[in-house]
CSV table of N, CA and C in Angstrom, one decimal:
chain,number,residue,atom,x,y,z
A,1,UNK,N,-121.9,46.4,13.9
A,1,UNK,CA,-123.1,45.8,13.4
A,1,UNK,C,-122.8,44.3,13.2
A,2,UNK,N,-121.4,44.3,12.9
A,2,UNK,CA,-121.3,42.3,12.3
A,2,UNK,C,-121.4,41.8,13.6
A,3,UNK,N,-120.6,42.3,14.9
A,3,UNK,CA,-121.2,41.9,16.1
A,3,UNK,C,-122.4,41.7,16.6
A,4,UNK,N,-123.2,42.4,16.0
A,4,UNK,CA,-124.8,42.3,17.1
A,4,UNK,C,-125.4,40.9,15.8
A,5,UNK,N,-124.9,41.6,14.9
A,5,UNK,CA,-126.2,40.2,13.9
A,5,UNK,C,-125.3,39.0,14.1
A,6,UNK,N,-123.6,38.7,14.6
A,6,UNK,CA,-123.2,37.5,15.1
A,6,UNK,C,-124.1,36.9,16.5
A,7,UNK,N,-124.4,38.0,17.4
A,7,UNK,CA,-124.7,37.7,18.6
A,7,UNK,C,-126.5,37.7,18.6
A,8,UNK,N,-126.7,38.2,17.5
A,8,UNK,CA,-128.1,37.7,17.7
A,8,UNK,C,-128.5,36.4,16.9
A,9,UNK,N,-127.5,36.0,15.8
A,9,UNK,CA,-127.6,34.6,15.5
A,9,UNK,C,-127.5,33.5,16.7
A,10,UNK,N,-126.3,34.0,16.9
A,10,UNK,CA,-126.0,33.2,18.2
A,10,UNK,C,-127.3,32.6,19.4
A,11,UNK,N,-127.9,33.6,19.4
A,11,UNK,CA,-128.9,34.0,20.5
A,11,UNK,C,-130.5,33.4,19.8
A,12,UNK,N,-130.6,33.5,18.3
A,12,UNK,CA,-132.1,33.3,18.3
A,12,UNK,C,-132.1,32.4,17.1
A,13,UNK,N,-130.7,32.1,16.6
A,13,UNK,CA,-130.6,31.0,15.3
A,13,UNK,C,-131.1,31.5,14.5
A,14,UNK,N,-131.2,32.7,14.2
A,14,UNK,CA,-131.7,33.4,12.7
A,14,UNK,C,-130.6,33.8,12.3
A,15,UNK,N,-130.2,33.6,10.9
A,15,UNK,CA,-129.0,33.3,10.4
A,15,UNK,C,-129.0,34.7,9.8
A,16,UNK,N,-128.7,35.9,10.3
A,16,UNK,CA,-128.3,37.1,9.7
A,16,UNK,C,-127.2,37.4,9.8
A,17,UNK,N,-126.8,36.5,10.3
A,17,UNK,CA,-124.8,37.3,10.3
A,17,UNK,C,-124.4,36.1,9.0
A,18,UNK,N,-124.9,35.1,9.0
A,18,UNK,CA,-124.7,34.3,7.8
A,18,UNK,C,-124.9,35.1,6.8
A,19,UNK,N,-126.2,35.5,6.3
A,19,UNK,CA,-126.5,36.5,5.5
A,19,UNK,C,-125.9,37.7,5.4
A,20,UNK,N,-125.4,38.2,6.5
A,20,UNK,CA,-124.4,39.2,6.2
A,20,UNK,C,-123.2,39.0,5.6
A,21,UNK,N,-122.2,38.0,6.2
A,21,UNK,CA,-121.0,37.6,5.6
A,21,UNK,C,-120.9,37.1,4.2
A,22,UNK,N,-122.2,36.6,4.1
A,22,UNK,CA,-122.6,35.9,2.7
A,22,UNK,C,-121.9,36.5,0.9
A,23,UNK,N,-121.3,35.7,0.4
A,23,UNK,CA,-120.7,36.3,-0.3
A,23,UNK,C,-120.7,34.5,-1.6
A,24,UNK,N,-121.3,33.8,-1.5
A,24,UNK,CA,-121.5,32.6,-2.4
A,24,UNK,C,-122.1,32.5,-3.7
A,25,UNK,N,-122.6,33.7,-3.7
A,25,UNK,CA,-123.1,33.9,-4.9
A,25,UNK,C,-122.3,34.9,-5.9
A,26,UNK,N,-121.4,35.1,-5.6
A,26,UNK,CA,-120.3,36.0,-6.5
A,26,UNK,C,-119.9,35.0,-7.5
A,27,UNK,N,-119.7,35.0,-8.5
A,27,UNK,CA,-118.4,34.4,-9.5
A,27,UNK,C,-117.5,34.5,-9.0
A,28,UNK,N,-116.6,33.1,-8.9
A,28,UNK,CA,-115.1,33.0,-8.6
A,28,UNK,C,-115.4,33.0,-6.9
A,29,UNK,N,-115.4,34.1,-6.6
A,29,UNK,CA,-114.9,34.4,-4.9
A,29,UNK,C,-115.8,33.3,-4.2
A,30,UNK,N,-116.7,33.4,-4.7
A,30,UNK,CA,-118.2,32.2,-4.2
A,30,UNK,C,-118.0,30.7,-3.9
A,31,UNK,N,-117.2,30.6,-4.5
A,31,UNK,CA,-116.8,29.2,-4.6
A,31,UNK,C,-115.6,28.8,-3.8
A,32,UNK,N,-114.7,29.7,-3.1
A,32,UNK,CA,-113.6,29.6,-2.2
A,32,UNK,C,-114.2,29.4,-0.9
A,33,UNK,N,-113.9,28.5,-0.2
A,33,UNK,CA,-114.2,28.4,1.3
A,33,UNK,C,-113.0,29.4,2.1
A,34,UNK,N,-113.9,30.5,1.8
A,34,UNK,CA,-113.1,31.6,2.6
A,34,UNK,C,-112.8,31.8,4.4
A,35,UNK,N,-112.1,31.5,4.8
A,35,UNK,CA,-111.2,32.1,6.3
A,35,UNK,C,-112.5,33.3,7.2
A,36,UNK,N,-113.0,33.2,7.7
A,36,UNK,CA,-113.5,34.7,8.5
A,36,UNK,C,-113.4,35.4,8.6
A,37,UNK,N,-112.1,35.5,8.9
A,37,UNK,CA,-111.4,37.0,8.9
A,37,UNK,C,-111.4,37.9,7.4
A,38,UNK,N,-111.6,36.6,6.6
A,38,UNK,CA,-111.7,37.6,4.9
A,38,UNK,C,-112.8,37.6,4.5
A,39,UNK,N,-113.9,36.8,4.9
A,39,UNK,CA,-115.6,37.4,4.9
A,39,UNK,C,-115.6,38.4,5.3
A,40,UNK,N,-115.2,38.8,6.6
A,40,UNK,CA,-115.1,39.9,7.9
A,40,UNK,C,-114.4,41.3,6.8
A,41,UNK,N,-113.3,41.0,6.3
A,41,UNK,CA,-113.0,42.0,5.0
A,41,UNK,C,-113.3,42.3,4.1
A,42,UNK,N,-114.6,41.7,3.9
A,42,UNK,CA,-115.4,42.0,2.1
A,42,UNK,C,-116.5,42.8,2.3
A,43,UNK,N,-116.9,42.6,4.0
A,43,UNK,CA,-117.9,43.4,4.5
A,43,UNK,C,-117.5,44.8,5.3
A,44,UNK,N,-116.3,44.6,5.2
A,44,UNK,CA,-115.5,45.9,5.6
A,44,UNK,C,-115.4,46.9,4.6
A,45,UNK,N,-114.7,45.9,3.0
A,45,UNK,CA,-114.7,46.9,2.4
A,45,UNK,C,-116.0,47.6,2.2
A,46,UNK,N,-117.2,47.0,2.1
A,46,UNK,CA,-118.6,47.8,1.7
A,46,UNK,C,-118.4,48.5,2.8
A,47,UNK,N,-118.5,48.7,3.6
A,47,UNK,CA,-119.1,49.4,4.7
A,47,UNK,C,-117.9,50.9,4.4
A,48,UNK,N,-116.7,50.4,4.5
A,48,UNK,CA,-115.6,51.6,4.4
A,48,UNK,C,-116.1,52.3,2.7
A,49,UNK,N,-116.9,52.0,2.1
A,49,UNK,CA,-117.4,52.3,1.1
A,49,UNK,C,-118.4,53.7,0.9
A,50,UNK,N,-119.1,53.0,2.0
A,50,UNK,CA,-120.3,53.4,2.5
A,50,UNK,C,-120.1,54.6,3.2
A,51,UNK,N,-118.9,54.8,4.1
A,51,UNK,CA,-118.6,55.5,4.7
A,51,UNK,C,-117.4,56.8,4.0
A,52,UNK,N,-116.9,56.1,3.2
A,52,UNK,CA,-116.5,57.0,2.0
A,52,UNK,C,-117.4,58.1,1.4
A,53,UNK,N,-118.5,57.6,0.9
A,53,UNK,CA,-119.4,58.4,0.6
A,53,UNK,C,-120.0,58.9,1.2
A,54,UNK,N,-120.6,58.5,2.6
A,54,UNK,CA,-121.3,59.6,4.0
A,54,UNK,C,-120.2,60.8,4.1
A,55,UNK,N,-118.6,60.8,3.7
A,55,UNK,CA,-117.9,62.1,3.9
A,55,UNK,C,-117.6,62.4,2.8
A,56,UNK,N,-117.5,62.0,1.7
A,56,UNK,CA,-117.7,63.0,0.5
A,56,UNK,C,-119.0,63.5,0.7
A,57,UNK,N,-119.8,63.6,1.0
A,57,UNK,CA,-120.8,64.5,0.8
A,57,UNK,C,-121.2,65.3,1.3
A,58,UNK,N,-120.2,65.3,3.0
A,58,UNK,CA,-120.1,66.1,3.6
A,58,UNK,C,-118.8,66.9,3.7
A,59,UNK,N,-118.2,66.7,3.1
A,59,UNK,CA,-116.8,67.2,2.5
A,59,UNK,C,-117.0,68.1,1.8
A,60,UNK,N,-117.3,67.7,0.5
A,60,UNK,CA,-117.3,67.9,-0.9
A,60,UNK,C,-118.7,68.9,-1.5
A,61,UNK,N,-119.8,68.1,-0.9
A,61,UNK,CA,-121.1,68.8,-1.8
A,61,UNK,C,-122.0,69.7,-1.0
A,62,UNK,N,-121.9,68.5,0.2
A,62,UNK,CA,-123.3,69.7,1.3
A,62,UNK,C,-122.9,70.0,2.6
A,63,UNK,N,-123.2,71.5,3.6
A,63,UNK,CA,-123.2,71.9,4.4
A,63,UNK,C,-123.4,71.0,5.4
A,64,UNK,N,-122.4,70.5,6.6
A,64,UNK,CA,-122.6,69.6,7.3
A,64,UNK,C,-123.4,69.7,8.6
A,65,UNK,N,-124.6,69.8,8.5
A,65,UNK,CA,-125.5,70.2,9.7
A,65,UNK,C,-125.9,68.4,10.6
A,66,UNK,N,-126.3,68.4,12.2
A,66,UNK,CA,-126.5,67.4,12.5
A,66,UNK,C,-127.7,66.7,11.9
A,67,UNK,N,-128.4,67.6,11.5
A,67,UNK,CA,-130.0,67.1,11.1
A,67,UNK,C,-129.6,66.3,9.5
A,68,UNK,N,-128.8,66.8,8.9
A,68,UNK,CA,-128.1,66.0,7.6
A,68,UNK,C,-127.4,65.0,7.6
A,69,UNK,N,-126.4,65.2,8.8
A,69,UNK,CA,-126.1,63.6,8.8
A,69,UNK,C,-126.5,62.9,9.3
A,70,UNK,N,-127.4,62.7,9.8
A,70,UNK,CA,-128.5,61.5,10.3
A,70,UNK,C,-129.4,61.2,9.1
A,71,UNK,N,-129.7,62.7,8.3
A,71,UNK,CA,-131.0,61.9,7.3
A,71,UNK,C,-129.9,61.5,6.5
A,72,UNK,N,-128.5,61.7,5.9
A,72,UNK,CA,-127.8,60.3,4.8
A,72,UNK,C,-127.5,59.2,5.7
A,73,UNK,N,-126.7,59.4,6.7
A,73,UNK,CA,-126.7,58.2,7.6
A,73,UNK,C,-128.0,57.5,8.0
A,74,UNK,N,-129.4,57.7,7.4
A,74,UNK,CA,-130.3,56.4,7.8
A,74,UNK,C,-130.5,56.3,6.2
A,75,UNK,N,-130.6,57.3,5.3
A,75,UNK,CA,-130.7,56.9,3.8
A,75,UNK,C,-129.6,55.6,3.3
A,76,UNK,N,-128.6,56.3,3.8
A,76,UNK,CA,-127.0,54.7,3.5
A,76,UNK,C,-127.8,53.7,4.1
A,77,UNK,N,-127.6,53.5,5.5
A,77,UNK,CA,-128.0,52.5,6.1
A,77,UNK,C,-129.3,51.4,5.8
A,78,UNK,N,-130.4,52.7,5.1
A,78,UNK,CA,-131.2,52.3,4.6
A,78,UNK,C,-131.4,51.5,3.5
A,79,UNK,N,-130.3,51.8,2.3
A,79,UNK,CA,-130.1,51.1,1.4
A,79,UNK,C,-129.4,50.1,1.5
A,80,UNK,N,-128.4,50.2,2.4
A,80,UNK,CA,-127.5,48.7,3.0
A,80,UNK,C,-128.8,47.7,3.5
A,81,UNK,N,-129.7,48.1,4.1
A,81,UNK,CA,-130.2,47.2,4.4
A,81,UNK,C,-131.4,46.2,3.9
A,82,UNK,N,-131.8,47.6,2.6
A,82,UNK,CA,-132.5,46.6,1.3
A,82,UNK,C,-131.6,45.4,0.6
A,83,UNK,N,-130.5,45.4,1.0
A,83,UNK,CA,-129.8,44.2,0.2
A,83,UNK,C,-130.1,43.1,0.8
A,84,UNK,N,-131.4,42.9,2.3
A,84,UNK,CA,-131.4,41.6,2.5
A,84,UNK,C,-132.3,40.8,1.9
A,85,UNK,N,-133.3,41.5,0.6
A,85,UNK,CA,-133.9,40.5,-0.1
A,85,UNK,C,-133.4,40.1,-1.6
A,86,UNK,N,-132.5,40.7,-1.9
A,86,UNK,CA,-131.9,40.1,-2.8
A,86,UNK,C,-130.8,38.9,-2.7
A,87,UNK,N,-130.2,40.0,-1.8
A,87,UNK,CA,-129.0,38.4,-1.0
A,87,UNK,C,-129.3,37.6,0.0
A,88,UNK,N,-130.6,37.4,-0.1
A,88,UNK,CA,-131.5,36.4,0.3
A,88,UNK,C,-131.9,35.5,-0.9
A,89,UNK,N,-132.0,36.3,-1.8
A,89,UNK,CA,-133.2,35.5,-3.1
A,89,UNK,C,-131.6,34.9,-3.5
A,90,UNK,N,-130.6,35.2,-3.7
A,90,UNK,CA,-129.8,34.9,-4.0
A,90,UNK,C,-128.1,33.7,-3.5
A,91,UNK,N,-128.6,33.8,-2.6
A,91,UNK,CA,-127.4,33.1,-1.6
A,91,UNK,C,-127.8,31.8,-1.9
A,92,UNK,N,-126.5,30.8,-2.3
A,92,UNK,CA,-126.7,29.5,-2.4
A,92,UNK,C,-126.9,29.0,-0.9
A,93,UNK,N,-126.1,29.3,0.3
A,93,UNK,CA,-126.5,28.1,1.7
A,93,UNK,C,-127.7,29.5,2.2
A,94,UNK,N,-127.7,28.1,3.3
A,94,UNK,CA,-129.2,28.6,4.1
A,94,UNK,C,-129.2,29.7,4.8
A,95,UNK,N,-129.9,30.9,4.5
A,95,UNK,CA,-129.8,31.8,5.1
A,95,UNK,C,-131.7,32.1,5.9
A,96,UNK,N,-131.9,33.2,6.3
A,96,UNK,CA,-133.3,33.4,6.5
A,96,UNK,C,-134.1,33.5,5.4
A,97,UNK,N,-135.1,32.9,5.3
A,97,UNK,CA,-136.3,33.2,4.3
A,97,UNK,C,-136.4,34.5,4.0
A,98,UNK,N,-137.1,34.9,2.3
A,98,UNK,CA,-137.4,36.0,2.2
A,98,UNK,C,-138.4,36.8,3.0
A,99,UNK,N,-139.4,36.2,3.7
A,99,UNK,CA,-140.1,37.0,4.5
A,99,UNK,C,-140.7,36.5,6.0
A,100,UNK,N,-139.5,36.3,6.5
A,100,UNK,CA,-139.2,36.0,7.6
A,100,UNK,C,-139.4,37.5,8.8
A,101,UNK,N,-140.1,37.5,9.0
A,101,UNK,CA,-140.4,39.2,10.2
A,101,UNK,C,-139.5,39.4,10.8
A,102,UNK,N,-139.1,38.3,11.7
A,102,UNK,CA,-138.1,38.2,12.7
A,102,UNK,C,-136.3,38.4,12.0
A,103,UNK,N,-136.5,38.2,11.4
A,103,UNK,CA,-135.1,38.1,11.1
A,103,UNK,C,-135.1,39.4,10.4
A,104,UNK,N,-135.9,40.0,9.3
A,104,UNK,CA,-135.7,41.5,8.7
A,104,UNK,C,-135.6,42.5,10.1
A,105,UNK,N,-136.4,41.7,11.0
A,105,UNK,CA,-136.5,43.2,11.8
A,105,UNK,C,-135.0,42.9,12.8
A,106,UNK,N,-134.4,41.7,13.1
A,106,UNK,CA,-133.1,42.1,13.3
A,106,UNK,C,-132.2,42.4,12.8
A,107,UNK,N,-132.3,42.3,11.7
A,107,UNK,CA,-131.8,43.1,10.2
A,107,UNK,C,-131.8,44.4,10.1
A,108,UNK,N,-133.0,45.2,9.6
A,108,UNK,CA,-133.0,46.1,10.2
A,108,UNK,C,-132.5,47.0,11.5
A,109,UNK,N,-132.7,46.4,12.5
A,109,UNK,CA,-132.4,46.9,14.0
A,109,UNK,C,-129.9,47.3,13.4
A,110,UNK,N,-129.7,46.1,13.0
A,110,UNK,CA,-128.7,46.0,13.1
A,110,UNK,C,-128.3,47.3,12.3
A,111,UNK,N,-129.3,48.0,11.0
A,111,UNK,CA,-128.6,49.0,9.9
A,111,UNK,C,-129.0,50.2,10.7
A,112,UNK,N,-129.7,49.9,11.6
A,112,UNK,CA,-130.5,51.1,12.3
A,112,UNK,C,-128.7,51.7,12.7
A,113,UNK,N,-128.6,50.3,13.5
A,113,UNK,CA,-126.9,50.7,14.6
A,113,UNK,C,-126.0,51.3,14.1
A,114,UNK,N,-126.0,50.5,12.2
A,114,UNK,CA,-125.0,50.9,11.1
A,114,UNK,C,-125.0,52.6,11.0
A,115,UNK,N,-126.4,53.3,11.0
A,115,UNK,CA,-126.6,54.6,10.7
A,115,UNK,C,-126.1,55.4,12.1
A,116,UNK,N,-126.5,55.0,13.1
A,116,UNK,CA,-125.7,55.6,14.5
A,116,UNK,C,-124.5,55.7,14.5
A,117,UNK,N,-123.5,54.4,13.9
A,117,UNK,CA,-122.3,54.7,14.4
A,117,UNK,C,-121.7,55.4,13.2
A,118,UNK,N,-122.1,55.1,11.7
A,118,UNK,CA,-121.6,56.3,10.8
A,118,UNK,C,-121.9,57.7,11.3
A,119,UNK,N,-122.8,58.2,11.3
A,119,UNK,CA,-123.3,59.5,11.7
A,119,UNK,C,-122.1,59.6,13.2
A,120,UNK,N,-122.0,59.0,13.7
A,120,UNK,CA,-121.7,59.5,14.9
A,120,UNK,C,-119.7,59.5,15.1
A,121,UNK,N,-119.5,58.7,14.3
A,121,UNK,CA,-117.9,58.8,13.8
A,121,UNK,C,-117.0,59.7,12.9
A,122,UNK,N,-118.7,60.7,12.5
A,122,UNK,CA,-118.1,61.4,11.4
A,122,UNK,C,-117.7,62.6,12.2
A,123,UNK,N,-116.3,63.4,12.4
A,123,UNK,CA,-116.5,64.3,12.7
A,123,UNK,C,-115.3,64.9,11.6
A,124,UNK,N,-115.5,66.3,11.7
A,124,UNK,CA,-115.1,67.4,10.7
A,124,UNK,C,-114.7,68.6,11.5
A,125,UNK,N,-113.3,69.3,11.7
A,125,UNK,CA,-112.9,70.4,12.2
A,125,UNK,C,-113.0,71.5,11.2
């Protein structure tokens, strides 16, 4: 996913990979002119987070059918991807407007990808 919203900034200057790496509004961490590679790890950890929880649930509480892991893998995804109007309303540098079409819908498009490749990485013997 950090790839396609890099490569579609790249491509249409709608700053969603900004907005994704975005992390300026934290206390403390916000204020460090952080390296890439450790933006690139802050968004790792959420996502390995994320992905923690798509297998406890299929671990631990519910029957792992394919129709189930697609509806939590677009529910996660789906909630990953409500966080672009807050860390939008919220980001000190310039990121995309809160209601910018274009940019939510490559936003979206991108958590769409997020829910594909979790769902599709999960496997269980």
């Amino acid at each position: 996913m950090g790839l396609y919203m890099w490569i579609v900034e790249l491509t249409s200057e709608k700053q969603v990979y900004t907005l994704l790496m975005n992390v300026d509004f934290i206390p403390i961490i916000g204020s460090i002119e952080w390296p890439v590679f450790i933006e690139w790890m802050f968004h790792m950890i959420i996502s390995w987070g994320i992905g923690i929880i798509f297998c406890y649930i299929f671990m631990k509480k519910v029957t792992a059918t394919s129709k189930r892991q697609w509806k939590v893998a677009i529910v996660l995804a789906g909630f990953a991807a409500l966080t672009y109007f807050p860390l939008t309303l919220l980001s000190v540098q310039e990121t995309p407007r809160i209601a910018d079409i274009v940019a939510i819908s490559y936003w979206l498009i991108g958590h769409m990808l997020y829910a594909i490749v979790l769902k599709l990485s999960f496997y269980r013997t």
